[in-house]
GROMACS .gro file of N, CA, C and O in nm:
model
  540
    1MET      N    1  -4.037  -1.290   1.169
    1MET     CA    2  -4.002  -1.387   1.074
    1MET      C    3  -3.872  -1.416   1.064
    1MET      O    4  -3.810  -1.540   1.033
    2LYS      N    5  -3.790  -1.297   1.057
    2LYS     CA    6  -3.633  -1.296   1.057
    2LYS      C    7  -3.575  -1.396   1.149
    2LYS      O    8  -3.489  -1.473   1.132
    3TRP      N    9  -3.651  -1.399   1.284
    3TRP     CA   10  -3.561  -1.470   1.394
    3TRP      C   11  -3.593  -1.604   1.398
    3TRP      O   12  -3.535  -1.698   1.421
    4ILE      N   13  -3.739  -1.623   1.325
    4ILE     CA   14  -3.770  -1.781   1.307
    4ILE      C   15  -3.678  -1.840   1.203
    4ILE      O   16  -3.622  -1.957   1.227
    5ILE      N   17  -3.645  -1.757   1.080
    5ILE     CA   18  -3.550  -1.812   1.008
    5ILE      C   19  -3.425  -1.842   1.049
    5ILE      O   20  -3.360  -1.936   1.037
    6ALA      N   21  -3.384  -1.738   1.139
    6ALA     CA   22  -3.222  -1.747   1.191
    6ALA      C   23  -3.238  -1.863   1.295
    6ALA      O   24  -3.128  -1.927   1.291
    7TYR      N   25  -3.332  -1.904   1.366
    7TYR     CA   26  -3.347  -1.989   1.466
    7TYR      C   27  -3.305  -2.131   1.394
    7TYR      O   28  -3.231  -2.227   1.449
    8ILE      N   29  -3.417  -2.159   1.292
    8ILE     CA   30  -3.417  -2.278   1.197
    8ILE      C   31  -3.275  -2.281   1.148
    8ILE      O   32  -3.209  -2.391   1.135
    9ALA      N   33  -3.225  -2.184   1.098
    9ALA     CA   34  -3.090  -2.193   0.996
    9ALA      C   35  -2.969  -2.227   1.099
    9ALA      O   36  -2.861  -2.265   1.049
   10MET      N   37  -2.978  -2.191   1.210
   10MET     CA   38  -2.906  -2.241   1.308
   10MET      C   39  -2.898  -2.381   1.360
   10MET      O   40  -2.805  -2.430   1.388
   11ALA      N   41  -3.034  -2.409   1.398
   11ALA     CA   42  -3.049  -2.550   1.447
   11ALA      C   43  -3.031  -2.658   1.366
   11ALA      O   44  -2.948  -2.744   1.405
   12LEU      N   45  -3.035  -2.625   1.236
   12LEU     CA   46  -3.025  -2.750   1.138
   12LEU      C   47  -2.870  -2.760   1.112
   12LEU      O   48  -2.827  -2.900   1.133
   13PRO      N   49  -2.774  -2.683   1.103
   13PRO     CA   50  -2.644  -2.710   1.067
   13PRO      C   51  -2.590  -2.756   1.232
   13PRO      O   52  -2.501  -2.843   1.231
   14PHE      N   53  -2.618  -2.680   1.316
   14PHE     CA   54  -2.550  -2.720   1.462
   14PHE      C   55  -2.593  -2.860   1.489
   14PHE      O   56  -2.507  -2.937   1.534
   15GLY      N   57  -2.724  -2.886   1.471
   15GLY     CA   58  -2.772  -3.028   1.494
   15GLY      C   59  -2.713  -3.128   1.412
   15GLY      O   60  -2.687  -3.242   1.470
   16LEU      N   61  -2.685  -3.113   1.270
   16LEU     CA   62  -2.607  -3.196   1.208
   16LEU      C   63  -2.465  -3.234   1.251
   16LEU      O   64  -2.419  -3.340   1.255
   17LEU      N   65  -2.401  -3.109   1.255
   17LEU     CA   66  -2.261  -3.110   1.301
   17LEU      C   67  -2.244  -3.188   1.440
   17LEU      O   68  -2.170  -3.276   1.442
   18ASP      N   69  -2.318  -3.154   1.546
   18ASP     CA   70  -2.323  -3.208   1.663
   18ASP      C   71  -2.349  -3.361   1.647
   18ASP      O   72  -2.292  -3.456   1.726
   19ALA      N   73  -2.455  -3.395   1.581
   19ALA     CA   74  -2.478  -3.560   1.556
   19ALA      C   75  -2.373  -3.627   1.496
   19ALA      O   76  -2.337  -3.733   1.553
   20LEU      N   77  -2.313  -3.568   1.403
   20LEU     CA   78  -2.178  -3.640   1.349
   20LEU      C   79  -2.079  -3.646   1.441
   20LEU      O   80  -2.023  -3.758   1.434
   21TRP      N   81  -2.061  -3.552   1.509
   21TRP     CA   82  -1.958  -3.555   1.610
   21TRP      C   83  -1.981  -3.650   1.713
   21TRP      O   84  -1.903  -3.744   1.752
   22LEU      N   85  -2.102  -3.636   1.766
   22LEU     CA   86  -2.132  -3.746   1.896
   22LEU      C   87  -2.133  -3.884   1.839
   22LEU      O   88  -2.114  -3.969   1.923
   23ARG      N   89  -2.199  -3.908   1.720
   23ARG     CA   90  -2.195  -4.043   1.659
   23ARG      C   91  -2.049  -4.112   1.648
   23ARG      O   92  -2.025  -4.227   1.687
   24TRP      N   93  -1.956  -4.034   1.617
   24TRP     CA   94  -1.814  -4.085   1.617
   24TRP      C   95  -1.735  -4.053   1.758
   24TRP      O   96  -1.703  -4.174   1.800
   25ALA      N   97  -1.768  -3.956   1.817
   25ALA     CA   98  -1.692  -3.937   1.939
   25ALA      C   99  -1.753  -4.027   2.071
   25ALA      O  100  -1.666  -4.056   2.158
   26GLY      N  101  -1.873  -4.053   2.060
   26GLY     CA  102  -1.935  -4.119   2.180
   26GLY      C  103  -1.853  -4.254   2.203
   26GLY      O  104  -1.781  -4.274   2.316
   27PRO      N  105  -1.828  -4.342   2.078
   27PRO     CA  106  -1.781  -4.457   2.114
   27PRO      C  107  -1.623  -4.463   2.102
   27PRO      O  108  -1.563  -4.546   2.165
   28ASN      N  109  -1.579  -4.358   2.041
   28ASN     CA  110  -1.454  -4.352   1.998
   28ASN      C  111  -1.363  -4.262   2.092
   28ASN      O  112  -1.227  -4.288   2.100
   29PHE      N  113  -1.432  -4.172   2.152
   29PHE     CA  114  -1.346  -4.074   2.227
   29PHE      C  115  -1.399  -4.061   2.393
   29PHE      O  116  -1.321  -4.086   2.465
   30TYR      N  117  -1.516  -4.046   2.391
   30TYR     CA  118  -1.577  -4.028   2.532
   30TYR      C  119  -1.587  -4.151   2.627
   30TYR      O  120  -1.551  -4.152   2.715
   31ARG      N  121  -1.620  -4.263   2.535
   31ARG     CA  122  -1.641  -4.401   2.624
   31ARG      C  123  -1.500  -4.433   2.673
   31ARG      O  124  -1.475  -4.469   2.794
   32PRO      N  125  -1.395  -4.429   2.593
   32PRO     CA  126  -1.256  -4.485   2.648
   32PRO      C  127  -1.214  -4.390   2.751
   32PRO      O  128  -1.136  -4.411   2.849
   33HIS      N  129  -1.238  -4.244   2.749
   33HIS     CA  130  -1.203  -4.151   2.839
   33HIS      C  131  -1.296  -4.152   2.952
   33HIS      O  132  -1.218  -4.119   3.072
   34LEU      N  133  -1.415  -4.160   2.936
   34LEU     CA  134  -1.503  -4.130   3.056
   34LEU      C  135  -1.584  -4.226   3.083
   34LEU      O  136  -1.724  -4.246   3.155
   35GLY      N  137  -1.561  -4.377   3.043
   35GLY     CA  138  -1.651  -4.483   3.041
   35GLY      C  139  -1.766  -4.496   3.144
   35GLY      O  140  -1.878  -4.495   3.131
   36GLU      N  141  -1.691  -4.507   3.251
   36GLU     CA  142  -1.781  -4.508   3.374
   36GLU      C  143  -1.887  -4.435   3.417
   36GLU      O  144  -1.986  -4.425   3.484
   37LEU      N  145  -1.858  -4.295   3.362
   37LEU     CA  146  -1.937  -4.177   3.383
   37LEU      C  147  -2.046  -4.176   3.284
   37LEU      O  148  -2.155  -4.104   3.321
   38LEU      N  149  -2.054  -4.239   3.192
   38LEU     CA  150  -2.173  -4.218   3.073
   38LEU      C  151  -2.261  -4.311   3.102
   38LEU      O  152  -2.266  -4.430   3.148
   39ALA      N  153  -2.377  -4.261   3.079
   39ALA     CA  154  -2.510  -4.342   3.098
   39ALA      C  155  -2.504  -4.451   2.972
   39ALA      O  156  -2.449  -4.446   2.874
   40GLU      N  157  -2.567  -4.560   3.017
   40GLU     CA  158  -2.577  -4.680   2.892
   40GLU      C  159  -2.664  -4.605   2.784
   40GLU      O  160  -2.613  -4.647   2.669
   41ASN      N  161  -2.764  -4.549   2.787
   41ASN     CA  162  -2.854  -4.510   2.696
   41ASN      C  163  -2.858  -4.375   2.678
   41ASN      O  164  -2.860  -4.292   2.789
   42PHE      N  165  -2.881  -4.282   2.575
   42PHE     CA  166  -2.875  -4.160   2.544
   42PHE      C  167  -3.027  -4.129   2.600
   42PHE      O  168  -3.124  -4.183   2.572
   43ARG      N  169  -3.029  -4.001   2.655
   43ARG     CA  170  -3.158  -3.954   2.725
   43ARG      C  171  -3.179  -3.821   2.627
   43ARG      O  172  -3.127  -3.711   2.655
   44ALA      N  173  -3.291  -3.849   2.534
   44ALA     CA  174  -3.318  -3.744   2.453
   44ALA      C  175  -3.387  -3.599   2.528
   44ALA      O  176  -3.353  -3.503   2.474
   45GLY      N  177  -3.459  -3.615   2.619
   45GLY     CA  178  -3.520  -3.499   2.686
   45GLY      C  179  -3.432  -3.388   2.715
   45GLY      O  180  -3.449  -3.285   2.684
   46PRO      N  181  -3.305  -3.431   2.796
   46PRO     CA  182  -3.239  -3.310   2.840
   46PRO      C  183  -3.153  -3.258   2.710
   46PRO      O  184  -3.121  -3.135   2.705
   47ALA      N  185  -3.125  -3.335   2.627
   47ALA     CA  186  -3.062  -3.309   2.508
   47ALA      C  187  -3.131  -3.187   2.415
   47ALA      O  188  -3.096  -3.103   2.375
   48VAL      N  189  -3.279  -3.237   2.423
   48VAL     CA  190  -3.356  -3.150   2.344
   48VAL      C  191  -3.354  -3.007   2.415
   48VAL      O  192  -3.351  -2.909   2.347
   49VAL      N  193  -3.387  -3.008   2.535
   49VAL     CA  194  -3.366  -2.884   2.616
   49VAL      C  195  -3.258  -2.827   2.585
   49VAL      O  196  -3.268  -2.677   2.570
   50PHE      N  197  -3.148  -2.870   2.595
   50PHE     CA  198  -3.008  -2.803   2.582
   50PHE      C  199  -3.011  -2.747   2.451
   50PHE      O  200  -2.983  -2.607   2.431
   51TYR      N  201  -3.055  -2.808   2.329
   51TYR     CA  202  -3.033  -2.753   2.201
   51TYR      C  203  -3.119  -2.642   2.194
   51TYR      O  204  -3.116  -2.536   2.110
   52LEU      N  205  -3.264  -2.658   2.227
   52LEU     CA  206  -3.358  -2.530   2.234
   52LEU      C  207  -3.288  -2.422   2.264
   52LEU      O  208  -3.314  -2.308   2.236
   53ILE      N  209  -3.231  -2.424   2.408
   53ILE     CA  210  -3.183  -2.304   2.477
   53ILE      C  211  -3.061  -2.247   2.405
   53ILE      O  212  -3.031  -2.143   2.387
   54TYR      N  213  -2.955  -2.344   2.389
   54TYR     CA  214  -2.840  -2.307   2.322
   54TYR      C  215  -2.863  -2.235   2.187
   54TYR      O  216  -2.786  -2.136   2.157
   55VAL      N  217  -2.953  -2.299   2.092
   55VAL     CA  218  -2.977  -2.226   1.956
   55VAL      C  219  -3.008  -2.070   1.991
   55VAL      O  220  -2.980  -1.995   1.918
   56ALA      N  221  -3.121  -2.077   2.079
   56ALA     CA  222  -3.162  -1.941   2.097
   56ALA      C  223  -3.050  -1.841   2.142
   56ALA      O  224  -3.053  -1.734   2.112
   57GLY      N  225  -2.949  -1.907   2.241
   57GLY     CA  226  -2.839  -1.819   2.287
   57GLY      C  227  -2.753  -1.770   2.173
   57GLY      O  228  -2.692  -1.664   2.158
   58VAL      N  229  -2.759  -1.848   2.076
   58VAL     CA  230  -2.652  -1.838   1.967
   58VAL      C  231  -2.714  -1.720   1.880
   58VAL      O  232  -2.644  -1.643   1.835
   59VAL      N  233  -2.855  -1.745   1.851
   59VAL     CA  234  -2.929  -1.649   1.772
   59VAL      C  235  -2.904  -1.506   1.835
   59VAL      O  236  -2.851  -1.413   1.760
   60TRP      N  237  -2.897  -1.503   1.972
   60TRP     CA  238  -2.922  -1.374   2.028
   60TRP      C  239  -2.767  -1.308   2.042
   60TRP      O  240  -2.748  -1.188   2.002
   61PHE      N  241  -2.663  -1.411   2.084
   61PHE     CA  242  -2.534  -1.353   2.089
   61PHE      C  243  -2.422  -1.351   1.987
   61PHE      O  244  -2.343  -1.284   1.980
   62ALA      N  245  -2.464  -1.417   1.875
   62ALA     CA  246  -2.384  -1.423   1.748
   62ALA      C  247  -2.453  -1.381   1.635
   62ALA      O  248  -2.400  -1.296   1.560
   63ILE      N  249  -2.577  -1.445   1.593
   63ILE     CA  250  -2.618  -1.405   1.467
   63ILE      C  251  -2.694  -1.258   1.462
   63ILE      O  252  -2.700  -1.206   1.381
   64ARG      N  253  -2.760  -1.226   1.571
   64ARG     CA  254  -2.806  -1.098   1.581
   64ARG      C  255  -2.700  -0.995   1.551
   64ARG      O  256  -2.725  -0.901   1.462
   65PRO      N  257  -2.596  -0.997   1.611
   65PRO     CA  258  -2.499  -0.870   1.577
   65PRO      C  259  -2.446  -0.905   1.449
   65PRO      O  260  -2.409  -0.812   1.395
   66GLY      N  261  -2.434  -1.024   1.389
   66GLY     CA  262  -2.371  -1.034   1.247
   66GLY      C  263  -2.475  -0.975   1.158
   66GLY      O  264  -2.446  -0.912   1.064
   67LEU      N  265  -2.606  -1.009   1.173
   67LEU     CA  266  -2.711  -0.955   1.096
   67LEU      C  267  -2.711  -0.807   1.117
   67LEU      O  268  -2.739  -0.727   1.008
   68ALA      N  269  -2.699  -0.733   1.225
   68ALA     CA  270  -2.706  -0.612   1.243
   68ALA      C  271  -2.578  -0.524   1.180
   68ALA      O  272  -2.599  -0.412   1.129
   69ALA      N  273  -2.453  -0.603   1.156
   69ALA     CA  274  -2.355  -0.559   1.084
   69ALA      C  275  -2.369  -0.543   0.927
   69ALA      O  276  -2.286  -0.459   0.856
   70GLY      N  277  -2.452  -0.633   0.894
   70GLY     CA  278  -2.488  -0.642   0.752
   70GLY      C  279  -2.365  -0.707   0.672
   70GLY      O  280  -2.279  -0.783   0.734
   71ILE      N  281  -2.377  -0.709   0.550
   71ILE     CA  282  -2.299  -0.763   0.428
   71ILE      C  283  -2.183  -0.675   0.417
   71ILE      O  284  -2.195  -0.551   0.383
   72PRO      N  285  -2.053  -0.705   0.417
   72PRO     CA  286  -1.988  -0.877   0.430
   72PRO      C  287  -1.938  -0.895   0.564
   72PRO      O  288  -1.920  -1.000   0.618
   73GLY      N  289  -1.936  -0.766   0.646
   73GLY     CA  290  -1.864  -0.795   0.786
   73GLY      C  291  -1.948  -0.885   0.879
   73GLY      O  292  -1.893  -0.928   0.978
   74GLY      N  293  -2.084  -0.891   0.853
   74GLY     CA  294  -2.161  -0.966   0.958
   74GLY      C  295  -2.124  -1.103   0.982
   74GLY      O  296  -2.132  -1.151   1.068
   75LEU      N  297  -2.084  -1.176   0.855
   75LEU     CA  298  -2.043  -1.301   0.849
   75LEU      C  299  -1.919  -1.339   0.947
   75LEU      O  300  -1.918  -1.417   1.058
   76GLY      N  301  -1.826  -1.245   0.964
   76GLY     CA  302  -1.714  -1.245   1.053
   76GLY      C  303  -1.759  -1.227   1.199
   76GLY      O  304  -1.694  -1.291   1.283
   77ILE      N  305  -1.832  -1.129   1.204
   77ILE     CA  306  -1.894  -1.108   1.350
   77ILE      C  307  -1.959  -1.231   1.405
   77ILE      O  308  -1.920  -1.271   1.516
   78ALA      N  309  -2.045  -1.288   1.325
   78ALA     CA  310  -2.131  -1.409   1.375
   78ALA      C  311  -2.029  -1.511   1.412
   78ALA      O  312  -2.040  -1.597   1.513
   79ALA      N  313  -1.935  -1.536   1.309
   79ALA     CA  314  -1.817  -1.648   1.336
   79ALA      C  315  -1.737  -1.624   1.459
   79ALA      O  316  -1.729  -1.718   1.549
   80LEU      N  317  -1.698  -1.502   1.471
   80LEU     CA  318  -1.616  -1.483   1.616
   80LEU      C  319  -1.722  -1.484   1.726
   80LEU      O  320  -1.666  -1.560   1.826
   81ASN      N  321  -1.843  -1.424   1.728
   81ASN     CA  322  -1.897  -1.429   1.849
   81ASN      C  323  -1.955  -1.596   1.865
   81ASN      O  324  -1.955  -1.627   1.980
   82GLY      N  325  -1.973  -1.647   1.768
   82GLY     CA  326  -2.000  -1.802   1.779
   82GLY      C  327  -1.895  -1.883   1.833
   82GLY      O  328  -1.922  -1.971   1.913
   83ALA      N  329  -1.778  -1.847   1.785
   83ALA     CA  330  -1.656  -1.913   1.855
   83ALA      C  331  -1.640  -1.902   1.984
   83ALA      O  332  -1.604  -1.992   2.090
   84LEU      N  333  -1.652  -1.761   2.019
   84LEU     CA  334  -1.635  -1.708   2.172
   84LEU      C  335  -1.743  -1.785   2.256
   84LEU      O  336  -1.722  -1.826   2.368
   85LEU      N  337  -1.876  -1.781   2.215
   85LEU     CA  338  -1.986  -1.838   2.285
   85LEU      C  339  -1.973  -1.963   2.290
   85LEU      O  340  -2.000  -2.053   2.414
   86GLY      N  341  -1.925  -2.044   2.189
   86GLY     CA  342  -1.937  -2.204   2.197
   86GLY      C  343  -1.817  -2.245   2.288
   86GLY      O  344  -1.833  -2.319   2.357
   87GLY      N  345  -1.700  -2.185   2.273
   87GLY     CA  346  -1.600  -2.201   2.353
   87GLY      C  347  -1.616  -2.162   2.503
   87GLY      O  348  -1.586  -2.248   2.594
   88LEU      N  349  -1.692  -2.075   2.538
   88LEU     CA  350  -1.725  -2.033   2.660
   88LEU      C  351  -1.829  -2.132   2.739
   88LEU      O  352  -1.804  -2.175   2.832
   89CYS      N  353  -1.927  -2.167   2.650
   89CYS     CA  354  -2.042  -2.271   2.695
   89CYS      C  355  -1.982  -2.396   2.726
   89CYS      O  356  -2.023  -2.450   2.848
   90TYR      N  357  -1.899  -2.449   2.621
   90TYR     CA  358  -1.829  -2.568   2.647
   90TYR      C  359  -1.721  -2.577   2.767
   90TYR      O  360  -1.720  -2.674   2.830
   91ALA      N  361  -1.664  -2.475   2.782
   91ALA     CA  362  -1.564  -2.464   2.880
   91ALA      C  363  -1.645  -2.463   3.022
   91ALA      O  364  -1.578  -2.529   3.108
   92THR      N  365  -1.746  -2.413   3.018
   92THR     CA  366  -1.819  -2.397   3.158
   92THR      C  367  -1.844  -2.533   3.202
   92THR      O  368  -1.829  -2.586   3.318
   93TYR      N  369  -1.918  -2.604   3.090
   93TYR     CA  370  -1.949  -2.755   3.130
   93TYR      C  371  -1.821  -2.837   3.191
   93TYR      O  372  -1.812  -2.906   3.274
   94ASP      N  373  -1.713  -2.849   3.090
   94ASP     CA  374  -1.624  -2.906   3.096
   94ASP      C  375  -1.538  -2.894   3.225
   94ASP      O  376  -1.483  -2.978   3.282
   95LEU      N  377  -1.492  -2.778   3.233
   95LEU     CA  378  -1.414  -2.714   3.365
   95LEU      C  379  -1.488  -2.724   3.485
   95LEU      O  380  -1.401  -2.777   3.573
   96THR      N  381  -1.599  -2.725   3.487
   96THR     CA  382  -1.680  -2.767   3.593
   96THR      C  383  -1.683  -2.913   3.627
   96THR      O  384  -1.679  -2.949   3.759
   97ASN      N  385  -1.689  -2.976   3.529
   97ASN     CA  386  -1.676  -3.139   3.566
   97ASN      C  387  -1.543  -3.166   3.605
   97ASN      O  388  -1.519  -3.257   3.674
   98GLN      N  389  -1.439  -3.092   3.526
   98GLN     CA  390  -1.314  -3.140   3.582
   98GLN      C  391  -1.277  -3.095   3.723
   98GLN      O  392  -1.188  -3.163   3.792
   99ALA      N  393  -1.345  -2.987   3.783
   99ALA     CA  394  -1.322  -2.947   3.885
   99ALA      C  395  -1.398  -3.015   4.007
   99ALA      O  396  -1.348  -3.032   4.120
  100THR      N  397  -1.496  -3.089   3.958
  100THR     CA  398  -1.575  -3.139   4.092
  100THR      C  399  -1.591  -3.291   4.048
  100THR      O  400  -1.640  -3.364   4.167
  101MET      N  401  -1.542  -3.343   3.950
  101MET     CA  402  -1.549  -3.510   3.941
  101MET      C  403  -1.426  -3.578   3.984
  101MET      O  404  -1.330  -3.494   3.951
  102LYS      N  405  -1.435  -3.691   4.025
  102LYS     CA  406  -1.309  -3.761   4.063
  102LYS      C  407  -1.221  -3.808   3.947
  102LYS      O  408  -1.103  -3.791   3.932
  103VAL      N  409  -1.307  -3.828   3.833
  103VAL     CA  410  -1.261  -3.870   3.703
  103VAL      C  411  -1.316  -3.782   3.594
  103VAL      O  412  -1.425  -3.774   3.561
  104TRP      N  413  -1.202  -3.694   3.525
  104TRP     CA  414  -1.254  -3.616   3.419
  104TRP      C  415  -1.107  -3.586   3.328
  104TRP      O  416  -1.027  -3.548   3.389
  105SER      N  417  -1.119  -3.639   3.209
  105SER     CA  418  -1.006  -3.620   3.117
  105SER      C  419  -0.967  -3.470   3.064
  105SER      O  420  -1.078  -3.413   3.007
  106THR      N  421  -0.854  -3.439   3.064
  106THR     CA  422  -0.800  -3.295   3.043
  106THR      C  423  -0.820  -3.314   2.874
  106THR      O  424  -0.882  -3.191   2.829
  107GLN      N  425  -0.800  -3.420   2.811
  107GLN     CA  426  -0.813  -3.429   2.664
  107GLN      C  427  -0.959  -3.412   2.637
  107GLN      O  428  -1.002  -3.354   2.537
  108VAL      N  429  -1.048  -3.449   2.729
  108VAL     CA  430  -1.205  -3.427   2.680
  108VAL      C  431  -1.235  -3.293   2.688
  108VAL      O  432  -1.298  -3.223   2.604
  109THR      N  433  -1.173  -3.232   2.799
  109THR     CA  434  -1.212  -3.086   2.810
  109THR      C  435  -1.173  -3.003   2.704
  109THR      O  436  -1.225  -2.908   2.631
  110VAL      N  437  -1.028  -3.029   2.658
  110VAL     CA  438  -0.965  -2.946   2.548
  110VAL      C  439  -1.053  -2.987   2.404
  110VAL      O  440  -1.087  -2.890   2.321
  111ALA      N  441  -1.081  -3.104   2.397
  111ALA     CA  442  -1.135  -3.154   2.265
  111ALA      C  443  -1.288  -3.071   2.263
  111ALA      O  444  -1.335  -3.029   2.146
  112ASP      N  445  -1.356  -3.085   2.362
  112ASP     CA  446  -1.487  -3.039   2.377
  112ASP      C  447  -1.502  -2.872   2.371
  112ASP      O  448  -1.591  -2.818   2.290
  113ILE      N  449  -1.406  -2.806   2.407
  113ILE     CA  450  -1.400  -2.655   2.409
  113ILE      C  451  -1.367  -2.617   2.256
  113ILE      O  452  -1.427  -2.537   2.204
  114LEU      N  453  -1.285  -2.698   2.204
  114LEU     CA  454  -1.243  -2.659   2.059
  114LEU      C  455  -1.367  -2.706   1.965
  114LEU      O  456  -1.395  -2.634   1.883
  115TRP      N  457  -1.422  -2.815   1.997
  115TRP     CA  458  -1.546  -2.866   1.912
  115TRP      C  459  -1.664  -2.741   1.935
  115TRP      O  460  -1.725  -2.720   1.853
  116GLY      N  461  -1.682  -2.709   2.068
  116GLY     CA  462  -1.783  -2.593   2.081
  116GLY      C  463  -1.773  -2.490   2.001
  116GLY      O  464  -1.851  -2.421   1.937
  117ALA      N  465  -1.637  -2.438   2.002
  117ALA     CA  466  -1.612  -2.312   1.940
  117ALA      C  467  -1.632  -2.327   1.777
  117ALA      O  468  -1.696  -2.259   1.722
  118PHE      N  469  -1.568  -2.455   1.742
  118PHE     CA  470  -1.569  -2.476   1.593
  118PHE      C  471  -1.737  -2.483   1.546
  118PHE      O  472  -1.772  -2.425   1.449
  119ALA      N  473  -1.787  -2.573   1.599
  119ALA     CA  474  -1.947  -2.599   1.552
  119ALA      C  475  -2.024  -2.488   1.574
  119ALA      O  476  -2.124  -2.464   1.489
  120THR      N  477  -2.016  -2.404   1.687
  120THR     CA  478  -2.108  -2.294   1.708
  120THR      C  479  -2.073  -2.191   1.602
  120THR      O  480  -2.148  -2.117   1.544
  121ALA      N  481  -1.930  -2.147   1.583
  121ALA     CA  482  -1.886  -2.054   1.478
  121ALA      C  483  -1.934  -2.097   1.337
  121ALA      O  484  -1.997  -2.004   1.270
  122THR      N  485  -1.914  -2.206   1.304
  122THR     CA  486  -1.968  -2.277   1.175
  122THR      C  487  -2.095  -2.225   1.162
  122THR      O  488  -2.159  -2.200   1.050
  123ALA      N  489  -2.194  -2.292   1.249
  123ALA     CA  490  -2.338  -2.288   1.249
  123ALA      C  491  -2.387  -2.150   1.260
  123ALA      O  492  -2.490  -2.117   1.181
  124ALA      N  493  -2.335  -2.061   1.316
  124ALA     CA  494  -2.373  -1.926   1.332
  124ALA      C  495  -2.337  -1.859   1.205
  124ALA      O  496  -2.432  -1.768   1.161
  125THR      N  497  -2.215  -1.882   1.144
  125THR     CA  498  -2.191  -1.811   1.019
  125THR      C  499  -2.303  -1.848   0.920
  125THR      O  500  -2.347  -1.784   0.836
  126ILE      N  501  -2.313  -1.999   0.908
  126ILE     CA  502  -2.413  -2.058   0.797
  126ILE      C  503  -2.560  -1.973   0.824
  126ILE      O  504  -2.616  -1.940   0.742
  127ALA      N  505  -2.606  -1.964   0.936
  127ALA     CA  506  -2.735  -1.925   0.977
  127ALA      C  507  -2.731  -1.769   0.945
  127ALA      O  508  -2.831  -1.728   0.886
  128THR      N  509  -2.618  -1.691   0.969
  128THR     CA  510  -2.635  -1.557   0.944
  128THR      C  511  -2.641  -1.549   0.789
  128THR      O  512  -2.708  -1.463   0.719
  129TRP      N  513  -2.560  -1.608   0.726
  129TRP     CA  514  -2.570  -1.615   0.565
  129TRP      C  515  -2.707  -1.635   0.511
  129TRP      O  516  -2.753  -1.577   0.407
  130VAL      N  517  -2.743  -1.753   0.563
  130VAL     CA  518  -2.898  -1.799   0.500
  130VAL      C  519  -3.000  -1.678   0.544
  130VAL      O  520  -3.065  -1.647   0.483
  131THR      N  521  -2.991  -1.610   0.669
  131THR     CA  522  -3.081  -1.520   0.710
  131THR      C  523  -3.066  -1.405   0.624
  131THR      O  524  -3.159  -1.342   0.580
  132GLN      N  525  -2.938  -1.363   0.587
  132GLN     CA  526  -2.915  -1.255   0.511
  132GLN      C  527  -2.975  -1.270   0.370
  132GLN      O  528  -3.045  -1.182   0.329
  133LYS      N  529  -2.974  -1.389   0.315
  133LYS     CA  530  -3.027  -1.413   0.177
  133LYS      C  531  -3.179  -1.427   0.172
  133LYS      O  532  -3.236  -1.375   0.081
  134VAL      N  533  -3.234  -1.462   0.286
  134VAL     CA  534  -3.384  -1.510   0.278
  134VAL      C  535  -3.451  -1.377   0.301
  134VAL      O  536  -3.560  -1.331   0.263
  135VAL      N  537  -3.422  -1.304   0.405
  135VAL     CA  538  -3.479  -1.196   0.451
  135VAL      C  539  -3.460  -1.065   0.383
  135VAL      O  540  -3.336  -1.032   0.348
   0.00000   0.00000   0.00000
């Protein structure tokens, strides 16, 4: 039950944060920098698969160690591991695109890496705190 709570507690804040970011960044940041590369319409299928896998990875690599450390240090561990994992995952995507595509903005790469680190750290910390309180 603990891992189901951790998964849901991670998915909700991360989903909300990312939805807010993408709602703003899509038209105001990504489209101006990457216009011709972006699909006209959002494709939910690949996004859902990404979120299901990514949330599971954050539970394993950030929240699990945070819970194992206990209170109060566990929140810091979850935040640090979340930031490292988020930055690493988003860097993998963006730097690969920058290395292989004709057009890819360095501004997008930097912003995405920072966003991935921030959003993942924030959601992992929230999820660790919620799971500690509930379990």
